[in-house]
Coordinates of C-alpha atoms in Angstrom, one line a residue:
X1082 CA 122.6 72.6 95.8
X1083 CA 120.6 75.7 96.8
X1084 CA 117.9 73.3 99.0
X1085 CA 120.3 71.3 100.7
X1086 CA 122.2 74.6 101.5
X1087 CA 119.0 76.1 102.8
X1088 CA 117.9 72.8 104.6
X1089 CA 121.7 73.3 106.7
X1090 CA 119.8 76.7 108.5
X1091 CA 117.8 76.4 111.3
X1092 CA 114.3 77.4 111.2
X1093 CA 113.8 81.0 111.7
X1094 CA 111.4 80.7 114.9
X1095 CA 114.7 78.7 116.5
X1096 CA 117.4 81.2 115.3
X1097 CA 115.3 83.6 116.8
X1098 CA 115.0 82.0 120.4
X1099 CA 118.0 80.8 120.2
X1100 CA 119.4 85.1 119.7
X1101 CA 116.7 86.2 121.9
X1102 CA 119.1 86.0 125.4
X1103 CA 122.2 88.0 123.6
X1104 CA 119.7 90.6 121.7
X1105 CA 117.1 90.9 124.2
X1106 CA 118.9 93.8 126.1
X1107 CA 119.6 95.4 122.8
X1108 CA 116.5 95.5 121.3
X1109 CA 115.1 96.8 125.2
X1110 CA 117.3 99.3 124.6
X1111 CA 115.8 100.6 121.4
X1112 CA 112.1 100.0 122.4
X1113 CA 113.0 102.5 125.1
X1114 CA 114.8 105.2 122.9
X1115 CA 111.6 104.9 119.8
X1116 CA 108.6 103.8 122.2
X1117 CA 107.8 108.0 122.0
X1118 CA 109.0 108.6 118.5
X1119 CA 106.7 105.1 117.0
X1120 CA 103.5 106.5 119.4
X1121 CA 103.7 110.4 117.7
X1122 CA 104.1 107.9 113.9
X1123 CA 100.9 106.1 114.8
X1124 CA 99.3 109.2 116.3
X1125 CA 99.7 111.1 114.0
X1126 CA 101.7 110.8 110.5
X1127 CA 101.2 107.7 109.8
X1128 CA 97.2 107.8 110.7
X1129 CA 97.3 110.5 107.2
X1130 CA 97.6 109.5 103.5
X1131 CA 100.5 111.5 102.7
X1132 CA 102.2 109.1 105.4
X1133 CA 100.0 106.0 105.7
X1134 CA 102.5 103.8 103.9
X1135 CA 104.9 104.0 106.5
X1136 CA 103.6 101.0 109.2
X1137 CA 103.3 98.7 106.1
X1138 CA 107.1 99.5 105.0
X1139 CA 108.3 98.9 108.3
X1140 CA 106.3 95.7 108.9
X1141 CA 107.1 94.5 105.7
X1142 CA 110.7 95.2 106.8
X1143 CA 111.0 93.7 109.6
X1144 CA 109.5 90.6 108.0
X1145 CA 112.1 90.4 105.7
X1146 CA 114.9 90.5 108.2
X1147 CA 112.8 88.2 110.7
X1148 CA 112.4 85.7 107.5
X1149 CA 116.4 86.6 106.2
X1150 CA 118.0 86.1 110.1
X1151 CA 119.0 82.1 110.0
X1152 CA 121.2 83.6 107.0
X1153 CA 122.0 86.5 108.9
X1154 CA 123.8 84.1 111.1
X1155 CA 125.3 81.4 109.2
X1156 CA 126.8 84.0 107.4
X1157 CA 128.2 86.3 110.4
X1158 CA 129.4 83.1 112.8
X1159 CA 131.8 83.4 114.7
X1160 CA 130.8 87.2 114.7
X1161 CA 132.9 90.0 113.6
X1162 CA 132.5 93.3 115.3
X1163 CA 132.7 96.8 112.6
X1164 CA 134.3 99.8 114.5
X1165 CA 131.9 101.7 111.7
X1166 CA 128.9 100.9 113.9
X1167 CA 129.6 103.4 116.2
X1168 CA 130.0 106.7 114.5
X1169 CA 127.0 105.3 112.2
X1170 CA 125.4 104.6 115.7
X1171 CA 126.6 108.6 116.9
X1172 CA 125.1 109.7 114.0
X1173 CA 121.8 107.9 114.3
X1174 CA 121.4 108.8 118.4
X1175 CA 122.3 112.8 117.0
X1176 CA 119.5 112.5 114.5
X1177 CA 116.9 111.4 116.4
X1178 CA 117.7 114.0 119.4
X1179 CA 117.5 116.6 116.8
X1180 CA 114.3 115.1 115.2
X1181 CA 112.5 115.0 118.2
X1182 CA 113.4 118.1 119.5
X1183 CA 112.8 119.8 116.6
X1184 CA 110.0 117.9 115.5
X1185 CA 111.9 117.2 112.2
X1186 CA 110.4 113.8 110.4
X1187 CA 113.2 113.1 108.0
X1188 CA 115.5 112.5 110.9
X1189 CA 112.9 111.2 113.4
X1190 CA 112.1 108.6 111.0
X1191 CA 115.6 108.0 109.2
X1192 CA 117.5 107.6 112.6
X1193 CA 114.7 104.7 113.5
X1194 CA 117.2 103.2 110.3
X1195 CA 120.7 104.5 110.9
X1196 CA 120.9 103.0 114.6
X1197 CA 119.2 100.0 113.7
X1198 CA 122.2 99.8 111.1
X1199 CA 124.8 100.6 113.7
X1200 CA 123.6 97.7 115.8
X1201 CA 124.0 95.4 113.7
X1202 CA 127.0 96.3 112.8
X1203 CA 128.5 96.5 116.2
X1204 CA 127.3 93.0 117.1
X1205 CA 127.6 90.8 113.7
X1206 CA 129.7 92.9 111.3
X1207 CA 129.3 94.1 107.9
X1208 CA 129.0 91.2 106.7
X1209 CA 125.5 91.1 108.4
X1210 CA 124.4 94.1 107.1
X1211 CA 125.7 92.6 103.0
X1212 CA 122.8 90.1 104.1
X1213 CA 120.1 92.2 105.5
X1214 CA 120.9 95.3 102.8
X1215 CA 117.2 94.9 101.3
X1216 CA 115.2 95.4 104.3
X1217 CA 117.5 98.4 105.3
X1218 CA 117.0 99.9 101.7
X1219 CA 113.7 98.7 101.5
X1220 CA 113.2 101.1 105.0
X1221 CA 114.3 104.2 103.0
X1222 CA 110.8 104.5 101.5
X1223 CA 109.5 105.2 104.9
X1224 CA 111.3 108.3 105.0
X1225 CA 109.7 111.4 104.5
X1226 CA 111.7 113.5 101.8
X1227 CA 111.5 117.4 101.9
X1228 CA 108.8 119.2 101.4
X1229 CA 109.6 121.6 98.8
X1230 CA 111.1 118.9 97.0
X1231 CA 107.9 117.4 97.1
X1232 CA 105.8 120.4 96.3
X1233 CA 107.8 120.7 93.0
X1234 CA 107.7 117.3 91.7
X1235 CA 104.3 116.7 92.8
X1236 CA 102.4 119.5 90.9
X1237 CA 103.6 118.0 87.5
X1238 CA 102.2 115.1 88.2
X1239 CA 98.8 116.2 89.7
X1240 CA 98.7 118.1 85.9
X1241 CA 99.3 114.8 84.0
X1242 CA 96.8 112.8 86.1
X1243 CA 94.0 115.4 85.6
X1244 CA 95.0 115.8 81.9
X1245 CA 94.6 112.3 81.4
X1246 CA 91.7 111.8 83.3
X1247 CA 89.8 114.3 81.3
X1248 CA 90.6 112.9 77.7
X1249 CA 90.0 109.5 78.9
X1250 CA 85.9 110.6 80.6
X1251 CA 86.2 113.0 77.6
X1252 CA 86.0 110.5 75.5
X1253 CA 83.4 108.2 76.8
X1254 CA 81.4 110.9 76.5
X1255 CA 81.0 112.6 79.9
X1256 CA 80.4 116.1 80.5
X1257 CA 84.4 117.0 81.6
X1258 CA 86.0 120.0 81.8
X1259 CA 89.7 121.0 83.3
X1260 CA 91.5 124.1 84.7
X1261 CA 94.7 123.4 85.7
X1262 CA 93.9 120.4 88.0
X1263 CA 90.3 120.8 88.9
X1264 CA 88.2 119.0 86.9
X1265 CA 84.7 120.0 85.9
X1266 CA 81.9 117.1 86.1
X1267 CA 78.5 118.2 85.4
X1268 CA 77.3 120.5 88.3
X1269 CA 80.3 119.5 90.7
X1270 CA 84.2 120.8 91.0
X1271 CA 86.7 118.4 92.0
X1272 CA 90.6 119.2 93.0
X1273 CA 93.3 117.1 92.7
X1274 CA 95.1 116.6 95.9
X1275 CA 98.2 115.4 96.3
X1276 CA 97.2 112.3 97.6
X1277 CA 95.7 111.7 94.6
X1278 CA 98.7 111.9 92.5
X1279 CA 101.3 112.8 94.5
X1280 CA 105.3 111.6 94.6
X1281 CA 104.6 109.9 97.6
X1282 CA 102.1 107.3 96.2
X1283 CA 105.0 106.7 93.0
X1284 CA 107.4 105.8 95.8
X1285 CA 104.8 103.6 98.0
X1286 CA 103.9 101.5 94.3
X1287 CA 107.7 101.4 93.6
X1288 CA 108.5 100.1 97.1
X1289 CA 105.6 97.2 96.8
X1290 CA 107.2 96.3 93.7
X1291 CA 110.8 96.4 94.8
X1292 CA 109.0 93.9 97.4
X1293 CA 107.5 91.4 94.6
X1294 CA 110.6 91.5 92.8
X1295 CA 113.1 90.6 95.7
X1296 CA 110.1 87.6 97.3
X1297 CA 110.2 86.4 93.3
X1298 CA 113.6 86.2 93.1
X1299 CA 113.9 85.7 89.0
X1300 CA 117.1 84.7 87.7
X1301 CA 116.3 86.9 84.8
X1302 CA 118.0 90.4 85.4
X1303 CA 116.1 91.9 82.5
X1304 CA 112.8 91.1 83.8
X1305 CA 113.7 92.3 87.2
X1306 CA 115.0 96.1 85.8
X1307 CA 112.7 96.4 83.6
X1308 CA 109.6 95.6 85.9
X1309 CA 111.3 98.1 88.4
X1310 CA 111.3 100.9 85.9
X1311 CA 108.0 99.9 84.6
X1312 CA 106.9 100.6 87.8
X1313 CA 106.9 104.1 87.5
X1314 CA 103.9 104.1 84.6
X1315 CA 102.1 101.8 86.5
X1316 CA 102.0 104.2 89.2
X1317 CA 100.7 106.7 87.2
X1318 CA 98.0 104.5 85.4
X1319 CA 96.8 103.6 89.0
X1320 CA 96.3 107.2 89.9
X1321 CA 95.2 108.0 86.9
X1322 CA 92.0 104.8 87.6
X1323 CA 91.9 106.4 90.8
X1324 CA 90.9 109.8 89.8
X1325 CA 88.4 108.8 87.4
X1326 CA 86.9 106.6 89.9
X1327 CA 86.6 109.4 92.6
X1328 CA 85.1 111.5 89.7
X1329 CA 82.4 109.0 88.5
X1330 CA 81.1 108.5 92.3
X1331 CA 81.1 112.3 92.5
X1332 CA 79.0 112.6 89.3
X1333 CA 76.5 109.6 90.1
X1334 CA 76.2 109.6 93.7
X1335 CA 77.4 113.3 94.7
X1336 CA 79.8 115.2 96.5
X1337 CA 79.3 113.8 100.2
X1338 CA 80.2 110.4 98.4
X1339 CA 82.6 111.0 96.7
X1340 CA 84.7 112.5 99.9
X1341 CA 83.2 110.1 102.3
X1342 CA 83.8 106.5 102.8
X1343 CA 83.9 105.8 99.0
X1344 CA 87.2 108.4 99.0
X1345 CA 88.8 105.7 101.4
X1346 CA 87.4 103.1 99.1
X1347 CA 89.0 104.6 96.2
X1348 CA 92.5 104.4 97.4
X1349 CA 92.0 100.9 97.9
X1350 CA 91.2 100.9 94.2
X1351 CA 94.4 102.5 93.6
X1352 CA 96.5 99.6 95.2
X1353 CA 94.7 96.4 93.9
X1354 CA 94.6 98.5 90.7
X1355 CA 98.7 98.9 90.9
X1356 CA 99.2 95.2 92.3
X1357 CA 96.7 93.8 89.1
X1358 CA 99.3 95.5 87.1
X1359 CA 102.4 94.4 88.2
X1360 CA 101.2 90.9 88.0
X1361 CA 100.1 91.4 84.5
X1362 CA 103.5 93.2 83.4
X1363 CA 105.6 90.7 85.3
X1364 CA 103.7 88.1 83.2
X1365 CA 104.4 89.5 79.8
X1366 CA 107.6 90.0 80.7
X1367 CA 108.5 86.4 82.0
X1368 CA 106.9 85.4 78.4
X1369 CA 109.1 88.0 77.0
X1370 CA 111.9 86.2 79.1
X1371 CA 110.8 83.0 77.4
X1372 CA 110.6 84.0 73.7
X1373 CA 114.1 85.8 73.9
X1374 CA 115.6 82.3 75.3
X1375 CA 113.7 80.3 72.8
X1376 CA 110.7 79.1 74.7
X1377 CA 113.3 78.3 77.2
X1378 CA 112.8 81.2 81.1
X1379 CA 116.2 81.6 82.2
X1380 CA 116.9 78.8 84.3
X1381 CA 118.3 76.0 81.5
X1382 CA 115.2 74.3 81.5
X1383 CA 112.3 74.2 79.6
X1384 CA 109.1 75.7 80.4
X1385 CA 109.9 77.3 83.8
X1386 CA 111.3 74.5 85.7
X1387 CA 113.2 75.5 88.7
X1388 CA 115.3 72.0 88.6
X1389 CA 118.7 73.0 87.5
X1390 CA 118.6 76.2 89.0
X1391 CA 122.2 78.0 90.0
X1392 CA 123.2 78.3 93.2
X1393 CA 122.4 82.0 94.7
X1394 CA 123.5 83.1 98.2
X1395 CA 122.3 87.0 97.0
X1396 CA 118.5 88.0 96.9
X1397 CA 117.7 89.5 92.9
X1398 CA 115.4 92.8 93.1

């Protein structure tokens, strides 16, 4: 059984102690090479919105592999060295000497990821990294993608946001007009950056979902692609509430509210807003699960019981 298999592991604080005096010089290592690289992320990239997501990604992260390592060793004992580590490691050591020097983030960041990779991979094998794979993809949303990528995918969206966000005030009756993606609010102008509803908030939302879905774990792999693809008009209903928001404190309270501390209020909006929905699709969708089993939610047993459940050595996301 799945408990009994988990019960075998030891607790994560003791396979961590019990690691620390083979991985302590390792991990030294790596403070040393990204001590400069994490101070110019928390100084500076990460402190914006564009790039504000990235701490939580990486905490959440290294949370998962922290909370996944017993498993990580059971599965890699005795340990098998991968020769791939080190031209993955090569690689990774390359990309961040070109990051930093040339003050590239895609490779500052994404090397952070590849030599972390290479690691462990050189010291438990690839069967280590089969274990950890979520937190290492999970890591990819930390990573900055180009920006004229970005400046092309982003103006579409900024369009559909203010387009819907002046039907929507339009038709409670507010005084709303739009050019392009300004929007027109009585006697005050607002733009729509791209923070507002931009790529990179889509990819944050899609990453915290990715995260619900692999902690929830449901057998059910129709709930979990289709939450994951749902995903994507969740996002843009949350950016959509935060717009109108930002537009209604603009309107009632004025322009210094609406781009001072009630701005930083309104992203907060945005994420509760995006988490309220997820919960509320997952729901409908588990009850969805239900009806298409007859009243029965994946597991073999009625009414949700986890009882009978399969045994599962692989994470669902």
């Amino acid at each position: 059984m799945e408990s009994g298999a988990r019960s075998s592991l030891p607790s994560v604080a003791g396979a961590f102690r019990a690691a620390l005096p083979e991985w302590w010089p390792v991990l030294l290592g790596m403070a040393i090479l990204f001590v400069p690289t994490f101070y110019y992320l928390f100084t500076g990239p990460w402190i914006g919105e564009e790039q504000g997501h990235g701490p939580i990604i990486f905490g959440l992260a290294l949370w998962l592999i922290y909370r996944k390592w017993p498993e990580t060793l059971a599965a890699t004992t005795p340990p098998r060295t991968s020769w791939t580590g080190w031209p993955v490691l090569v690689f990774g050591l390359l990309a961040h000497v070109l990051g930093r020097s040339q003050k590239i983030l895609l490779l500052e960041i994404g090397s952070i990821i590849l030599v972390m990779a290479a690691v462990l991979l050189i010291k438990r094998g690839s069967k280590a990294l089969r274990v950890l794979w979520f937190p290492f993809f999970f890591m990819l949303f930390m990573v900055p993608l180009p920006s004229e990528f970005v400046a092309a995918v982003t103006m579409p969206m900024k369009m559909a946001v203010s387009w819907a966000t002046e039907h929507l005030l339009w038709a409670l009756g507010y005084p709303i007009s739009r050019s392009g993606v300004i929007l027109q609010i009585g006697q005050y102008q607002l733009l729509v950056a791209d923070a507002c509803a931009g790529l990179q908030t889509l990819l944050t939302l899609e990453a915290l979902g990715l995260f619900y879905l692999n902690l929830m774990r449901h057998p059910s792999a129709f709930r979990n692609i289709a939450l994951a693809i749902l995903i994507i008009p969740i996002s843009f209903s949350a950016n959509v509430i935060r717009v109108i928001v930002l537009t209604l404190i603009t309107y009632y309270y004025g322009d210094a509210a609406g781009q001072g501390f009630l701005h930083g209020f309104a992203g907060m909006v945005l994420f509760v807003t995006a988490l309220v929905l997820i919960l509320s699709v997952d729901s409908a969708l588990q009850w969805l699960v239900r009806r298409m089993h007859g009243g029965h939610d994946g597991h073999g047993g009625p009414g949700g019981g986890h009882a009978a459940a399969p045994l599962r050595t692989k994470e669902a996301t």
